[in-house]
PDB file of C-alpha atoms in Angstrom:
ATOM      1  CA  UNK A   1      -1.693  -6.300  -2.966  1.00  0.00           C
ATOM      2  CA  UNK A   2      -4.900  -7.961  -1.176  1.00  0.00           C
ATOM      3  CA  UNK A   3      -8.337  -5.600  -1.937  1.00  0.00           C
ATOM      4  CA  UNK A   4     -10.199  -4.626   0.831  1.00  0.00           C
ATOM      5  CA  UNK A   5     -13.404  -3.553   1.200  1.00  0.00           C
ATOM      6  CA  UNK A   6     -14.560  -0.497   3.481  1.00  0.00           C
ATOM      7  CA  UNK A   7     -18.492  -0.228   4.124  1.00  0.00           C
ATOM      8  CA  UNK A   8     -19.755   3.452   4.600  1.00  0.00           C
ATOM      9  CA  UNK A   9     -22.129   2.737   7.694  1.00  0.00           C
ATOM     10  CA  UNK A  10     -21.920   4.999  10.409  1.00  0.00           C
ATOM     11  CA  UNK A  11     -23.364   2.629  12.660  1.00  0.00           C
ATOM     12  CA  UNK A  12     -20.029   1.461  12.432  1.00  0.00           C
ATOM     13  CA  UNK A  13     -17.430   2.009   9.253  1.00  0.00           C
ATOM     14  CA  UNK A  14     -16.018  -1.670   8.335  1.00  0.00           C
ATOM     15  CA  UNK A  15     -12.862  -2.202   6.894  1.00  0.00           C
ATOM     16  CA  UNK A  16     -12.129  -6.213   6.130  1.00  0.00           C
ATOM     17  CA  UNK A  17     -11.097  -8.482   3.575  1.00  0.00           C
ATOM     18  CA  UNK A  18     -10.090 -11.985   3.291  1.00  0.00           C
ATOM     19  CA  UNK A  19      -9.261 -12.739   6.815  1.00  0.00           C
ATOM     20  CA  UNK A  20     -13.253 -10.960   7.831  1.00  0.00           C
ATOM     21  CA  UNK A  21     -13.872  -7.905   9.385  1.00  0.00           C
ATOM     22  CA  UNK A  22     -10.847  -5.803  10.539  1.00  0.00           C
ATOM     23  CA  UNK A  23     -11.891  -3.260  12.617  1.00  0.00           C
ATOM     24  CA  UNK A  24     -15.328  -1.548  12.843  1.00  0.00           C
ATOM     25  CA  UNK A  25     -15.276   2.279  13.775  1.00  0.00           C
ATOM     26  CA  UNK A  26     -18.379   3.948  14.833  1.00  0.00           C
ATOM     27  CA  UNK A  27     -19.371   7.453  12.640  1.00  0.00           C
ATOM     28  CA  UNK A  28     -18.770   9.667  15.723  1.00  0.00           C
ATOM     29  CA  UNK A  29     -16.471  12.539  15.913  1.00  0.00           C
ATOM     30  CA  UNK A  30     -15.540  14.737  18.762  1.00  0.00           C
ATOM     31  CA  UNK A  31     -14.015  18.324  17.713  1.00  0.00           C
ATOM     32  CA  UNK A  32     -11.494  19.848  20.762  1.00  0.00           C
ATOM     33  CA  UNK A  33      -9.671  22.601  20.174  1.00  0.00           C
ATOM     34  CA  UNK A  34      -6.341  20.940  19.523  1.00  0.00           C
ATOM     35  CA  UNK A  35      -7.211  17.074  18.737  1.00  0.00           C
ATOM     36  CA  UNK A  36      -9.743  15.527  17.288  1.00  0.00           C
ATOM     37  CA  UNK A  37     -11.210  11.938  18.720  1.00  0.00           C
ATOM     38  CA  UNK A  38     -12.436   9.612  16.330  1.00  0.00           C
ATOM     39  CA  UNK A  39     -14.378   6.304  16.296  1.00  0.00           C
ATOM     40  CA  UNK A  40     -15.209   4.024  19.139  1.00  0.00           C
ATOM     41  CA  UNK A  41     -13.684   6.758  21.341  1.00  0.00           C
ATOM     42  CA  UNK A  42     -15.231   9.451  20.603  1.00  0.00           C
ATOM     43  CA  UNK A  43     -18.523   7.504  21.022  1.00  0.00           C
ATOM     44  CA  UNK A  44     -17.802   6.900  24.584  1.00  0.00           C
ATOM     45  CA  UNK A  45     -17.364  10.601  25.287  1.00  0.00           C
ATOM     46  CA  UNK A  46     -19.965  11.996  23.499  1.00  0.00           C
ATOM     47  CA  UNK A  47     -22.421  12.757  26.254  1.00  0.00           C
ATOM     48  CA  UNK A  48     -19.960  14.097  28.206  1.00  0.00           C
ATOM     49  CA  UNK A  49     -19.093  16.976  25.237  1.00  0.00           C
ATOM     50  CA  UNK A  50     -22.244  17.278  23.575  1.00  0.00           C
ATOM     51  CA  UNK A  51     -21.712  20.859  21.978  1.00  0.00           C
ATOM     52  CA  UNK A  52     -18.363  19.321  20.366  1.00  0.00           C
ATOM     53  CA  UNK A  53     -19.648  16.079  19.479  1.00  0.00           C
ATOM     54  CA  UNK A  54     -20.584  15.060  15.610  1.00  0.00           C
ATOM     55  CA  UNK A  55     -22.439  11.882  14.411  1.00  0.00           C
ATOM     56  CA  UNK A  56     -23.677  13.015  11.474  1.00  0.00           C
ATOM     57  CA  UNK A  57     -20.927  13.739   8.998  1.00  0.00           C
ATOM     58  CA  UNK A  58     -21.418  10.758   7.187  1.00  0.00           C
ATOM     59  CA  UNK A  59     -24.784  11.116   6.510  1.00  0.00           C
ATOM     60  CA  UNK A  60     -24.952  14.988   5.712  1.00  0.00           C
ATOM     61  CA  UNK A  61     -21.546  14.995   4.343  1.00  0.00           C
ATOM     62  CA  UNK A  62     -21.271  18.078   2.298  1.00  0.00           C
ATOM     63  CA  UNK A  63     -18.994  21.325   1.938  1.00  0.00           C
ATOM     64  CA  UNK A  64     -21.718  23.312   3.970  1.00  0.00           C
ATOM     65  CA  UNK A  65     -19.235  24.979   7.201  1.00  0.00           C
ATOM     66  CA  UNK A  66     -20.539  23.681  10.293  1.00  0.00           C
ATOM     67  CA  UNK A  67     -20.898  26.439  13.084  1.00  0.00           C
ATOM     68  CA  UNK A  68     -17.694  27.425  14.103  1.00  0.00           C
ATOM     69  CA  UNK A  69     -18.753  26.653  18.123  1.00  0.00           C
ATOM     70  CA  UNK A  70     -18.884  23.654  17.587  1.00  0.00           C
ATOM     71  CA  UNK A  71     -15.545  23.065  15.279  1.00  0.00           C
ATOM     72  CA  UNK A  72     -12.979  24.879  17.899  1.00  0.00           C
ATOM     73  CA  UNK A  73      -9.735  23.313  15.554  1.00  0.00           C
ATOM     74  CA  UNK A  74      -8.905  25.632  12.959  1.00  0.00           C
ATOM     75  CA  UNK A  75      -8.504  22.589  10.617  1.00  0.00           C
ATOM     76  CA  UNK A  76     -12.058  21.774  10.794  1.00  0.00           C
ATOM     77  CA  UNK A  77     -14.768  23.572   8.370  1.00  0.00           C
ATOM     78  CA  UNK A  78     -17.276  20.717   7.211  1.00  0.00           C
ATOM     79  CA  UNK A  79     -18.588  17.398   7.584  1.00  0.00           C
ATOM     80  CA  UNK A  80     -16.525  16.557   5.039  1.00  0.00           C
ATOM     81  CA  UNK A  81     -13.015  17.217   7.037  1.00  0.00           C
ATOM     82  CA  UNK A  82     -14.807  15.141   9.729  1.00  0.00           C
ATOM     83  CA  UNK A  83     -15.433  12.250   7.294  1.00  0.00           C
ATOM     84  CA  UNK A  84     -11.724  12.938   5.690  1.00  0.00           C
ATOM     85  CA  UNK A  85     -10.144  12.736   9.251  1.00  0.00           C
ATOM     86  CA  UNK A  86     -12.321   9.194  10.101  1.00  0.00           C
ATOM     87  CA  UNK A  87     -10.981   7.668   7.138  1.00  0.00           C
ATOM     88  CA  UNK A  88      -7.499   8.805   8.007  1.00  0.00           C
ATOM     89  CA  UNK A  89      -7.529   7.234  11.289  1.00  0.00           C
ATOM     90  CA  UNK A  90      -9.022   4.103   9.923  1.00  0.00           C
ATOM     91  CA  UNK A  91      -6.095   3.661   7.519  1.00  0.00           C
ATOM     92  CA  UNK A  92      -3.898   4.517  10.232  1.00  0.00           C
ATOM     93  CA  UNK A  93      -5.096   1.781  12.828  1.00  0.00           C
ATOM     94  CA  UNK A  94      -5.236  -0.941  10.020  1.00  0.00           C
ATOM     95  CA  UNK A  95      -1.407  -0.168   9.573  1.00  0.00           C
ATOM     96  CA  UNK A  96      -1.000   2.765   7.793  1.00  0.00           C
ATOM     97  CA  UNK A  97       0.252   1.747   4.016  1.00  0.00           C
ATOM     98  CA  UNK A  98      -1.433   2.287   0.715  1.00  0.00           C
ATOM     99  CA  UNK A  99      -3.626   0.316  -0.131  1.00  0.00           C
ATOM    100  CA  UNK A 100      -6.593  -0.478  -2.796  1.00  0.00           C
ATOM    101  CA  UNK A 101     -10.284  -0.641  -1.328  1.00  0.00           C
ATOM    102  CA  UNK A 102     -13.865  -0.902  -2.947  1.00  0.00           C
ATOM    103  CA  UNK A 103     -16.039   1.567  -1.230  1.00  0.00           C
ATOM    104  CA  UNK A 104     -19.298  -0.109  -0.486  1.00  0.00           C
ATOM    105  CA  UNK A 105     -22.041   3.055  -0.037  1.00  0.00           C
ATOM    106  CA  UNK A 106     -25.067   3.972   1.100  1.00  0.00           C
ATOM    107  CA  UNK A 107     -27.663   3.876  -1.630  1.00  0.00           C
ATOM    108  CA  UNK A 108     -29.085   7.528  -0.906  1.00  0.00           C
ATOM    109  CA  UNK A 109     -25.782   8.952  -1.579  1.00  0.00           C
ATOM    110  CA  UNK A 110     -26.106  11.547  -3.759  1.00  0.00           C
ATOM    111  CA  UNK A 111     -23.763  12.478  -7.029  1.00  0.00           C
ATOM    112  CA  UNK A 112     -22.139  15.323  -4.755  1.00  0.00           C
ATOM    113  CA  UNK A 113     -21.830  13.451  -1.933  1.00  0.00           C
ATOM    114  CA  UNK A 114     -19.832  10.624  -4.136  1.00  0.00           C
ATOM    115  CA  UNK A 115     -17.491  13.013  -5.301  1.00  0.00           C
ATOM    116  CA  UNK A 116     -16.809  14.695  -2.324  1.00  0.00           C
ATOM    117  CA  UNK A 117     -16.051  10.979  -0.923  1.00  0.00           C
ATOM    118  CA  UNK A 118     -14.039  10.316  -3.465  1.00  0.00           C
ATOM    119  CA  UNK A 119     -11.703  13.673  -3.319  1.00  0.00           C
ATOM    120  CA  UNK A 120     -11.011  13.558   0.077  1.00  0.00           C
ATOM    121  CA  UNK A 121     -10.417   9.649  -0.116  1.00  0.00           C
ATOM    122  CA  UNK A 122      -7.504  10.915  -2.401  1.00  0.00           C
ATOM    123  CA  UNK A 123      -5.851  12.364   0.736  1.00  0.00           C
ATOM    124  CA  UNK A 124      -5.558   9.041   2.518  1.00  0.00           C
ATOM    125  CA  UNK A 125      -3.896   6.064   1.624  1.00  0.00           C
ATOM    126  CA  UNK A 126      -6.534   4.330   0.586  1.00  0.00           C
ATOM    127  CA  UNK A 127      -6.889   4.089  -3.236  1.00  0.00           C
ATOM    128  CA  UNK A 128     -10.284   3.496  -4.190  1.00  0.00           C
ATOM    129  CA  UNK A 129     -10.771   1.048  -7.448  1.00  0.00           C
ATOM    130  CA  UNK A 130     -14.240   0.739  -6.904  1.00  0.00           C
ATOM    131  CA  UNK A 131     -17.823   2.510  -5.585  1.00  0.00           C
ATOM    132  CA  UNK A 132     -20.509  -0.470  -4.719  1.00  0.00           C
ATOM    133  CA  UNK A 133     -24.154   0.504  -3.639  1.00  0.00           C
ATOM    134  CA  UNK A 134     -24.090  -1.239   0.044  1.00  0.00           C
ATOM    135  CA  UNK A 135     -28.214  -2.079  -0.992  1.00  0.00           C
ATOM    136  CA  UNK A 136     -27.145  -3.484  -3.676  1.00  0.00           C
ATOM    137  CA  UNK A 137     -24.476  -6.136  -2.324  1.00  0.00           C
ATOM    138  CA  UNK A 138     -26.387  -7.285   0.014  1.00  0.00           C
ATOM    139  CA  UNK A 139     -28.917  -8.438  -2.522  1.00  0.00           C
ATOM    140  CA  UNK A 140     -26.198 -10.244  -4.523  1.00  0.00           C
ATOM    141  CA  UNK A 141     -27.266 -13.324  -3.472  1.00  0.00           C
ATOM    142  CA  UNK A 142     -30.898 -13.126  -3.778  1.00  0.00           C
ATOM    143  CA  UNK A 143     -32.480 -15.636  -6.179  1.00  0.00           C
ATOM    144  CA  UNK A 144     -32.323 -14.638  -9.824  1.00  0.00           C
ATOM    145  CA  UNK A 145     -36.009 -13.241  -9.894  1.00  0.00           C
ATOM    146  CA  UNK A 146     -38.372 -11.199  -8.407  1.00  0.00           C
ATOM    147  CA  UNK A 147     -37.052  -8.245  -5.776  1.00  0.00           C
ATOM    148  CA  UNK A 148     -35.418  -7.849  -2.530  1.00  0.00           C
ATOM    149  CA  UNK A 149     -35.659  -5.541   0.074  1.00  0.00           C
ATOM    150  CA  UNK A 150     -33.375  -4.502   1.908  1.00  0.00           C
ATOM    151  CA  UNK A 151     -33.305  -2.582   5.550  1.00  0.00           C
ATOM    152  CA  UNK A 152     -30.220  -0.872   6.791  1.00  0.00           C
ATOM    153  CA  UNK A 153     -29.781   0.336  10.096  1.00  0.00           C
ATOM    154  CA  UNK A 154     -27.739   3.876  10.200  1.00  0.00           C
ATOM    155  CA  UNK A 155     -26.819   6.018  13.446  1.00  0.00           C
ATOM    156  CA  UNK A 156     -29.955   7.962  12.785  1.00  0.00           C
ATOM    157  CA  UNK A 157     -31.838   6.726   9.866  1.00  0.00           C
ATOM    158  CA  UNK A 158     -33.257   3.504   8.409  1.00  0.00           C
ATOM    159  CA  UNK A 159     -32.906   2.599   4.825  1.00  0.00           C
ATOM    160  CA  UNK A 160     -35.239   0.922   3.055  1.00  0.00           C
ATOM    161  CA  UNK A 161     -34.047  -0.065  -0.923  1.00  0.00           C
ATOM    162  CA  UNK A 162     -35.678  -2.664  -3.062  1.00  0.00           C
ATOM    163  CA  UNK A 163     -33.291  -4.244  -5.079  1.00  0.00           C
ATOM    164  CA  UNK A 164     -34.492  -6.324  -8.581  1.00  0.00           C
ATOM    165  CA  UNK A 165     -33.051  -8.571 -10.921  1.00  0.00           C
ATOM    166  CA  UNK A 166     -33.512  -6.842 -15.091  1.00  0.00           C
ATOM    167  CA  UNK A 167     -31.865  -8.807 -17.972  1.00  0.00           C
ATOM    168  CA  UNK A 168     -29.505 -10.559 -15.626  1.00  0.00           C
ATOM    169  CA  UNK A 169     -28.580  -7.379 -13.627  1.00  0.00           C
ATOM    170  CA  UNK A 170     -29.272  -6.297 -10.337  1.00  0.00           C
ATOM    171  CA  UNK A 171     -30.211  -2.606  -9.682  1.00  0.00           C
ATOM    172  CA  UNK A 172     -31.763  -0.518  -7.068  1.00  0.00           C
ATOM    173  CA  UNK A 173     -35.234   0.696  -8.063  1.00  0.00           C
ATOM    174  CA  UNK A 174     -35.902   2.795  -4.829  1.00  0.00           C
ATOM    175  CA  UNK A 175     -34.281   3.829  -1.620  1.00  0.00           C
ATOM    176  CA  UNK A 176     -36.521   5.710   1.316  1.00  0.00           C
ATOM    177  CA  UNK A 177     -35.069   6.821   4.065  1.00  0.00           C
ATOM    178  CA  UNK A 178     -36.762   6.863   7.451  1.00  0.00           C
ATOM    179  CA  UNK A 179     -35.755   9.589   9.668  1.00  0.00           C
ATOM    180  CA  UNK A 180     -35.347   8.999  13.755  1.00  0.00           C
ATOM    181  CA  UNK A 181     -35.356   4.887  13.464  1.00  0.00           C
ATOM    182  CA  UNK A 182     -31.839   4.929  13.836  1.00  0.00           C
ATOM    183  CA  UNK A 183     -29.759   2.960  16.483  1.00  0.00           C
ATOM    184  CA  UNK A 184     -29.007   5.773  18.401  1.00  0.00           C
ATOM    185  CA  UNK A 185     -32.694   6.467  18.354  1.00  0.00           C
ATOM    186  CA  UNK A 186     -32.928   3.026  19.706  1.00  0.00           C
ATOM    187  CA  UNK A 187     -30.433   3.842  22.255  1.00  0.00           C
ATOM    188  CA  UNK A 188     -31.647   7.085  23.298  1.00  0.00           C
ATOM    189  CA  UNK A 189     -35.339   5.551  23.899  1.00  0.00           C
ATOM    190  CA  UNK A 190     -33.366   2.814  26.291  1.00  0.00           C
ATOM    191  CA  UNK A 191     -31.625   5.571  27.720  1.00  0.00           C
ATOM    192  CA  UNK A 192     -34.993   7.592  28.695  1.00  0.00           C
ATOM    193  CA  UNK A 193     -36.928   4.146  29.664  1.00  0.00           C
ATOM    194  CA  UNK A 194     -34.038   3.297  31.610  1.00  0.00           C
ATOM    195  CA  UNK A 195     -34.009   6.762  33.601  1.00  0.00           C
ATOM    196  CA  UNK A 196     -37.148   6.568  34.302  1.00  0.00           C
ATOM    197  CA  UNK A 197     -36.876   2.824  35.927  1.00  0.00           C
ATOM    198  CA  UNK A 198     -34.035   3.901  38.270  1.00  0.00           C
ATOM    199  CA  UNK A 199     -35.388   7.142  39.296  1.00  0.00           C
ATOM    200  CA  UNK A 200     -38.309   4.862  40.395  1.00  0.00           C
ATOM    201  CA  UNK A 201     -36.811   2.320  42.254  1.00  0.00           C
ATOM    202  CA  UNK A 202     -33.641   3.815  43.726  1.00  0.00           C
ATOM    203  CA  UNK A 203     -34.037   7.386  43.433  1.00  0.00           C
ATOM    204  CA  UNK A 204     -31.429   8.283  41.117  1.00  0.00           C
ATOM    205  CA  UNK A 205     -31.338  10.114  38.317  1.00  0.00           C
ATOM    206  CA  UNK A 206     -28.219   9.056  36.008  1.00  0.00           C
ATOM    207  CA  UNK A 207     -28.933  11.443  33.013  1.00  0.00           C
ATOM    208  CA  UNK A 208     -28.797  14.471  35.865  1.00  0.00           C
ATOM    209  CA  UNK A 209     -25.159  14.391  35.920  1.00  0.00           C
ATOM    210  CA  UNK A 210     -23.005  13.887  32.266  1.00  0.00           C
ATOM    211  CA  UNK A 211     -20.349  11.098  33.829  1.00  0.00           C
ATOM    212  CA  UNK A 212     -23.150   8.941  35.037  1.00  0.00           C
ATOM    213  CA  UNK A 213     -25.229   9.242  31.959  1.00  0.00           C
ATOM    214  CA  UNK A 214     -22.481   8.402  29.601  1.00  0.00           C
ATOM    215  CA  UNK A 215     -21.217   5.477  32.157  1.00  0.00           C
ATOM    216  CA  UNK A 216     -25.342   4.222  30.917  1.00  0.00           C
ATOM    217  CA  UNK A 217     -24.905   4.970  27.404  1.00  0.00           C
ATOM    218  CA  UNK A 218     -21.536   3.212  27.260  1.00  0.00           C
ATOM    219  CA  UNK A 219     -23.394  -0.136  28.973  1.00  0.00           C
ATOM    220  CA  UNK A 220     -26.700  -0.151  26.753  1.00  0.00           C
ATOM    221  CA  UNK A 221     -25.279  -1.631  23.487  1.00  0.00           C
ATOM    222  CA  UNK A 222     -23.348  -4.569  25.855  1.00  0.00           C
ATOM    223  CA  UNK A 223     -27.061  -5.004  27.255  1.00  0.00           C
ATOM    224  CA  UNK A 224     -28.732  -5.212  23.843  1.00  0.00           C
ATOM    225  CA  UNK A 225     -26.248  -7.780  22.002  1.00  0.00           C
TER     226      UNK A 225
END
């Protein structure tokens, strides 16, 4: 059976192997009272449902319950059902079989927050072999001396790690997050600049009504790549 890998970024969760980069699924969730969207499509709806919209399961996951307002399906409690239900509908668009994946991480993960990855990976078919510190791989290929640093980009965070070769090993001496650098930061600064550009040269406000301000969410990240 071919490995894959899955990388834990909820600026989009990657699932690839040999053949590249399967499909990338962005760390949004959006809660309705009997289905839950996941992914790319819940992204695309999420100004349009704010109060049942989620982006930050994968970063806060935990067992903490999540205001029940804003989980209307029963089946919901915590960010970690949220993150349990993304990776079931990632296995289930790549096919839906069993199969073995290394889970490449963030490096501020904490020990709970592996463990709680880990048990509700159990519920899916994927059947982690391995847990790899996503600083950490990046800075594989570094030369053999000195350090690395590496940034990561997040839905609402940066991450800054510095990575450094010891006795042939590579290991992560420090991780700092930086809050509100995110890309949906990014996006939601665009957003505002944006606004402010039309309402000044046609008179129209797009973020007064929710269709029209997701219709300009859904078009900035086109306009940025």
């Amino acid at each position: 059976m071919t490995l894959q890998l899955l990388e834990l970024n909820d600026n989009g969760v990657a699932l690839g192997g040999e053949d590249g980069v399967l499909l990338t699924s962005a760390g949004f969730a959006l809660a309705k009272e009997k289905e839950v969207l996941l992914g790319n499509e819940a992204r695309a709806q999420s100004r349009l449902h704010p109060n049942q919209s989620h982006s930050r399961y994968w970063q806060d996951l935990s067992l903490e319950p999540l205001p029940s307002g804003r989980l209307p399906n029963e089946n919901l409690r915590h960010s970690a059902d949220l993150a349990h239900a993304h990776l079931q509908a990632i296995a289930e668009q790549s096919g839906g079989e069993p199969r073995d994946v290394v889970l490449i991480v963030p490096s501020r993960f904490s020990r709970q927050q592996l463990g709680i990855l880990l048990v509700i990976a159990k519920k899916t078919p994927l059947r982690v072999v391995s847990l790899v510190d996503s600083a950490l791989l990046a800075a594989a290929s570094a030369p053999a001396e000195g350090a690395t640093v590496v940034v990561q980009q997040q839905l609402h965070q940066t991450l800054i790690s510095l990575v450094e070769w010891q006795g042939g090993r590579l290991k992560v001496e420090a991780s700092v997050a930086l809050p509100s650098t995110g890309s949906e930061n990014v996006i939601d600064a665009l957003m505002q600049f944006s606004t402010e550009l039309f309402i000044e040269q046609c008179r129209f406000n797009p973020q007064h009504d929710a269709p029209t301000e997701q219709l300009l969410y859904n078009a900035l990240p086109d306009w940025l790549r």
